[in-house]
Tab-separated table of N, CA and C in Angstrom:
chain	number	residue	atom	x	y	z
A	1	UNK	N	107.149	75.822	117.574
A	1	UNK	CA	107.504	76.999	116.936
A	1	UNK	C	107.494	77.086	115.737
A	2	UNK	N	106.799	78.263	115.811
A	2	UNK	CA	106.474	78.290	113.606
A	2	UNK	C	107.900	79.224	113.279
A	3	UNK	N	107.798	79.123	111.632
A	3	UNK	CA	108.318	79.903	111.184
A	3	UNK	C	108.044	81.306	110.699
A	4	UNK	N	108.971	82.574	110.738
A	4	UNK	CA	108.712	83.874	111.201
A	4	UNK	C	108.140	83.826	109.438
A	5	UNK	N	108.272	85.206	109.075
A	5	UNK	CA	107.804	85.661	107.627
A	5	UNK	C	109.218	85.419	107.120
A	6	UNK	N	109.097	84.645	105.493
A	6	UNK	CA	110.943	84.477	105.055
A	6	UNK	C	110.792	85.248	104.056
A	7	UNK	N	111.508	85.936	103.585
A	7	UNK	CA	112.043	86.725	102.966
A	7	UNK	C	111.126	86.591	101.234
A	8	UNK	N	110.568	85.473	100.955
A	8	UNK	CA	110.189	85.700	99.584
A	8	UNK	C	108.685	85.504	99.625
A	9	UNK	N	108.101	85.311	100.924
A	9	UNK	CA	106.911	85.709	100.680
A	9	UNK	C	106.160	86.884	100.979
A	10	UNK	N	105.249	86.816	100.213
A	10	UNK	CA	104.700	88.356	99.999
A	10	UNK	C	103.098	88.542	100.482
A	11	UNK	N	102.453	86.939	100.918
A	11	UNK	CA	101.031	86.807	100.906
A	11	UNK	C	100.781	85.357	101.776
A	12	UNK	N	99.877	85.182	102.596
A	12	UNK	CA	99.205	83.916	102.981
A	12	UNK	C	98.154	84.354	103.689
A	13	UNK	N	97.409	82.906	103.061
A	13	UNK	CA	95.290	83.096	103.041
A	13	UNK	C	95.231	81.924	103.816
A	14	UNK	N	94.697	81.750	104.864
A	14	UNK	CA	94.366	81.078	105.217
A	14	UNK	C	93.442	80.664	104.448
A	15	UNK	N	92.480	79.154	105.081
A	15	UNK	CA	91.320	78.331	104.763
A	15	UNK	C	90.609	77.438	106.035
A	16	UNK	N	89.310	77.907	105.684
A	16	UNK	CA	88.621	76.716	106.844
A	16	UNK	C	88.603	75.901	106.737
A	17	UNK	N	88.543	74.615	107.572
A	17	UNK	CA	88.268	73.336	107.156
A	17	UNK	C	87.362	72.598	108.212
A	18	UNK	N	86.571	72.144	107.098
A	18	UNK	CA	85.187	70.999	108.374
A	18	UNK	C	85.686	69.743	108.882
A	19	UNK	N	85.766	69.794	110.127
A	19	UNK	CA	86.457	68.387	110.896
A	19	UNK	C	85.305	67.824	112.309
A	20	UNK	N	84.932	66.729	111.586
A	20	UNK	CA	84.143	66.364	112.687
A	20	UNK	C	82.822	67.056	112.837
A	21	UNK	N	82.342	67.847	112.450
A	21	UNK	CA	80.967	68.507	112.224
A	21	UNK	C	81.402	70.234	112.789
A	22	UNK	N	82.420	70.483	113.015
A	22	UNK	CA	83.204	72.050	113.450
A	22	UNK	C	84.350	72.660	112.049
A	23	UNK	N	84.171	73.855	112.531
A	23	UNK	CA	84.583	74.715	111.290
A	23	UNK	C	86.067	74.861	112.168
A	24	UNK	N	87.296	74.642	111.163
A	24	UNK	CA	88.476	75.521	112.363
A	24	UNK	C	89.653	75.837	110.971
A	25	UNK	N	90.717	76.892	111.433
A	25	UNK	CA	91.571	77.476	110.372
A	25	UNK	C	92.313	75.986	110.252
A	26	UNK	N	92.849	76.365	109.059
A	26	UNK	CA	94.264	74.985	108.584
A	26	UNK	C	94.999	75.594	109.266
A	27	UNK	N	96.517	74.926	109.609
A	27	UNK	CA	97.718	75.405	109.511
A	27	UNK	C	98.294	76.827	109.343
A	28	UNK	N	97.848	77.464	107.936
A	28	UNK	CA	98.335	78.635	107.581
A	28	UNK	C	97.400	79.340	108.798
A	29	UNK	N	96.524	79.863	108.648
A	29	UNK	CA	95.383	79.718	109.673
A	29	UNK	C	95.978	80.076	111.236
A	30	UNK	N	96.389	78.985	111.922
A	30	UNK	CA	97.789	79.224	112.978
A	30	UNK	C	98.358	80.034	112.592
A	31	UNK	N	99.495	79.850	111.650
A	31	UNK	CA	100.762	80.803	111.364
A	31	UNK	C	100.118	82.215	111.600
A	32	UNK	N	98.985	82.423	111.096
A	32	UNK	CA	98.919	83.739	110.726
A	32	UNK	C	98.179	84.636	112.323
A	33	UNK	N	97.892	83.726	112.988
A	33	UNK	CA	97.855	84.167	114.409
A	33	UNK	C	98.665	84.204	114.901
A	34	UNK	N	99.871	83.808	114.428
A	34	UNK	CA	101.315	83.393	115.874
A	34	UNK	C	102.042	84.662	115.122
A	35	UNK	N	101.994	84.841	113.799
A	35	UNK	CA	102.492	86.025	113.418
A	35	UNK	C	102.172	87.126	113.603
A	36	UNK	N	100.895	87.180	113.533
A	36	UNK	CA	100.476	88.640	114.341
A	36	UNK	C	100.601	88.891	116.071
A	37	UNK	N	100.863	87.891	116.736
A	37	UNK	CA	101.662	88.052	117.925
A	37	UNK	C	102.746	88.511	118.283
A	38	UNK	N	103.609	88.788	116.870
A	38	UNK	CA	105.379	88.139	117.144
A	38	UNK	C	105.381	89.878	116.538
A	39	UNK	N	104.382	90.188	115.469
A	39	UNK	CA	104.879	91.238	114.433
A	39	UNK	C	104.595	92.871	115.061
A	40	UNK	N	104.875	93.891	114.965
A	40	UNK	CA	104.490	94.684	115.732
A	40	UNK	C	103.202	95.732	114.981
A	41	UNK	N	102.418	95.960	116.002
A	41	UNK	CA	101.071	96.689	115.575
A	41	UNK	C	101.679	97.746	115.332
A	42	UNK	N	100.627	98.333	114.410
A	42	UNK	CA	101.493	99.953	113.521
A	42	UNK	C	99.741	100.467	114.311
A	43	UNK	N	98.644	99.764	113.521
A	43	UNK	CA	97.491	100.834	113.484
A	43	UNK	C	95.982	99.743	112.632
A	44	UNK	N	95.106	100.047	113.087
A	44	UNK	CA	93.663	99.926	112.626
A	44	UNK	C	93.754	100.500	111.280
A	45	UNK	N	92.986	100.063	110.080
A	45	UNK	CA	93.049	100.846	108.763
A	45	UNK	C	91.755	102.022	109.454
A	46	UNK	N	92.136	103.195	108.621
A	46	UNK	CA	91.313	104.267	109.280
A	46	UNK	C	89.370	103.787	108.923
A	47	UNK	N	89.090	102.985	108.156
A	47	UNK	CA	87.763	103.127	107.843
A	47	UNK	C	87.085	101.730	108.208
A	48	UNK	N	88.089	100.888	108.162
A	48	UNK	CA	87.834	99.162	107.980
A	48	UNK	C	87.519	98.935	109.949
A	49	UNK	N	87.218	99.266	110.887
A	49	UNK	CA	86.470	99.302	111.911
A	49	UNK	C	87.371	97.526	111.978
A	50	UNK	N	88.844	97.738	112.706
A	50	UNK	CA	89.459	96.608	113.135
A	50	UNK	C	89.573	95.805	112.058
A	51	UNK	N	89.203	95.523	111.155
A	51	UNK	CA	88.810	94.723	110.300
A	51	UNK	C	89.718	94.762	109.634
A	52	UNK	N	90.408	95.569	109.198
A	52	UNK	CA	91.758	95.495	108.750
A	52	UNK	C	93.154	96.045	109.661
A	53	UNK	N	94.333	95.133	109.807
A	53	UNK	CA	94.854	95.939	110.807
A	53	UNK	C	96.826	96.022	109.955
A	54	UNK	N	97.192	96.944	110.111
A	54	UNK	CA	98.924	97.397	109.761
A	54	UNK	C	99.770	96.694	110.283
A	55	UNK	N	101.128	95.696	110.607
A	55	UNK	CA	101.557	95.327	111.031
A	55	UNK	C	102.956	95.914	110.195
A	56	UNK	N	103.697	95.703	111.308
A	56	UNK	CA	105.394	95.549	110.536
A	56	UNK	C	106.269	94.294	111.062
A	57	UNK	N	107.222	94.009	110.506
A	57	UNK	CA	107.887	92.979	111.113
A	57	UNK	C	109.293	93.675	110.992
A	58	UNK	N	109.483	93.431	112.298
A	58	UNK	CA	110.732	93.465	112.969
A	58	UNK	C	112.588	93.283	112.675
A	59	UNK	N	112.139	92.048	111.738
A	59	UNK	CA	113.217	91.605	111.759
A	59	UNK	C	113.581	92.012	110.343
A	60	UNK	N	113.000	92.742	109.570
A	60	UNK	CA	113.537	93.442	108.368
A	60	UNK	C	112.325	94.244	107.885
A	61	UNK	N	111.236	95.019	108.788
A	61	UNK	CA	111.024	96.252	107.874
A	61	UNK	C	110.023	96.369	107.762
A	62	UNK	N	109.289	94.980	106.386
A	62	UNK	CA	108.643	94.700	105.803
A	62	UNK	C	106.952	95.499	106.553
A	63	UNK	N	105.927	95.783	105.782
A	63	UNK	CA	105.224	96.085	106.330
A	63	UNK	C	103.954	95.196	105.820
A	64	UNK	N	102.893	94.434	106.665
A	64	UNK	CA	101.679	93.643	106.495
A	64	UNK	C	100.258	93.961	106.749
A	65	UNK	N	99.781	93.322	106.212
A	65	UNK	CA	98.173	93.657	106.089
A	65	UNK	C	97.332	92.892	106.753
A	66	UNK	N	96.587	92.414	107.471
A	66	UNK	CA	95.721	91.535	108.171
A	66	UNK	C	94.650	91.936	107.625
A	67	UNK	N	93.898	91.307	106.635
A	67	UNK	CA	92.490	91.184	106.414
A	67	UNK	C	92.208	90.043	106.119
A	68	UNK	N	90.245	90.325	106.290
A	68	UNK	CA	89.405	88.910	106.167
A	68	UNK	C	88.967	88.852	104.768
A	69	UNK	N	89.381	88.353	103.631
A	69	UNK	CA	88.937	88.413	102.451
A	69	UNK	C	87.480	87.920	102.022
A	70	UNK	N	86.621	86.661	103.129
A	70	UNK	CA	85.793	86.138	102.832
A	70	UNK	C	84.990	87.107	104.106
A	71	UNK	N	85.166	88.086	104.191
A	71	UNK	CA	84.189	88.916	105.430
A	71	UNK	C	82.614	88.339	105.619
A	72	UNK	N	81.716	88.207	104.726
A	72	UNK	CA	80.831	87.457	104.234
A	72	UNK	C	80.323	86.673	105.108
A	73	UNK	N	81.358	85.552	105.398
A	73	UNK	CA	81.485	83.983	106.274
A	73	UNK	C	81.293	84.741	107.708
A	74	UNK	N	80.695	83.773	108.554
A	74	UNK	CA	80.639	84.132	110.193
A	74	UNK	C	82.263	84.305	111.084
A	75	UNK	N	82.056	85.338	111.913
A	75	UNK	CA	83.399	86.000	112.108
A	75	UNK	C	84.370	86.296	111.087
A	76	UNK	N	83.947	86.699	110.065
A	76	UNK	CA	84.867	87.518	109.137
A	76	UNK	C	85.417	86.621	108.450
A	77	UNK	N	85.324	85.713	108.186
A	77	UNK	CA	86.051	84.038	107.615
A	77	UNK	C	87.119	83.817	107.645
A	78	UNK	N	88.417	83.386	107.057
A	78	UNK	CA	89.811	83.137	107.295
A	78	UNK	C	90.957	84.628	107.219
A	79	UNK	N	91.469	84.544	107.644
A	79	UNK	CA	92.402	86.307	107.663
A	79	UNK	C	93.309	85.842	106.591
A	80	UNK	N	94.040	86.911	106.077
A	80	UNK	CA	94.945	86.939	105.322
A	80	UNK	C	95.863	87.394	105.644
A	81	UNK	N	97.256	87.378	105.443
A	81	UNK	CA	98.345	88.352	105.997
A	81	UNK	C	99.033	88.586	104.467
A	82	UNK	N	99.021	89.629	104.071
A	82	UNK	CA	100.108	90.624	103.143
A	82	UNK	C	101.065	91.127	102.910
A	83	UNK	N	102.369	91.317	102.259
A	83	UNK	CA	102.914	92.364	102.159
A	83	UNK	C	102.411	93.746	101.620
A	84	UNK	N	102.519	94.736	102.481
A	84	UNK	CA	101.585	95.850	101.526
A	84	UNK	C	102.935	96.816	101.423
A	85	UNK	N	102.984	97.509	99.957
A	85	UNK	CA	104.025	98.527	99.492
A	85	UNK	C	103.770	99.777	100.312
A	86	UNK	N	104.975	100.480	100.038
A	86	UNK	CA	104.799	102.136	100.557
A	86	UNK	C	103.833	102.799	99.848
A	87	UNK	N	103.780	102.365	98.650
A	87	UNK	CA	102.761	103.980	97.947
A	87	UNK	C	101.392	102.948	98.181
A	88	UNK	N	101.243	101.260	98.441
A	88	UNK	CA	99.165	101.331	98.897
A	88	UNK	C	99.642	101.538	100.333
A	89	UNK	N	100.638	101.532	100.986
A	89	UNK	CA	100.350	101.724	102.787
A	89	UNK	C	99.848	103.211	102.530
A	90	UNK	N	100.709	104.092	101.863
A	90	UNK	CA	100.558	105.528	101.977
A	90	UNK	C	98.626	106.144	101.770
A	91	UNK	N	98.417	105.208	100.383
A	91	UNK	CA	96.780	105.795	100.482
A	91	UNK	C	95.935	105.217	100.814
A	92	UNK	N	96.316	103.950	101.806
A	92	UNK	CA	95.223	103.302	102.983
A	92	UNK	C	95.539	103.741	103.846
A	93	UNK	N	96.407	103.694	104.528
A	93	UNK	CA	97.226	104.690	106.122
A	93	UNK	C	97.222	105.396	106.016
A	94	UNK	N	97.185	106.278	105.138
A	94	UNK	CA	97.763	107.871	105.457
A	94	UNK	C	99.358	107.710	105.614
A	95	UNK	N	100.324	107.026	105.549
A	95	UNK	CA	101.492	107.530	105.913
A	95	UNK	C	102.344	106.561	105.016
A	96	UNK	N	103.668	106.524	104.774
A	96	UNK	CA	104.742	105.862	104.689
A	96	UNK	C	105.527	105.180	104.711
A	97	UNK	N	106.130	103.995	104.875
A	97	UNK	CA	107.041	103.639	106.069
A	97	UNK	C	108.427	103.850	106.220
């Protein structure tokens, strides 16, 4: 079992690594995949077509945004998961927590 989000964490950014002629996600990518399975899905970004998704951590109520900052790469590149403030959430998603 992987670690849940910790109180001091505000951003996790995965990286792709080349291994034996293949490209795969690093341990941070694996953790982000795990976290997005246990966090509550709130909604997809209204203008990002599924490339940005808002989650809520049921453990502490914080909101997190899943993005793909290297979207120009195949399959959107490695994921990033970052804490999102109420102000930014209201601006980007149209509501506050």
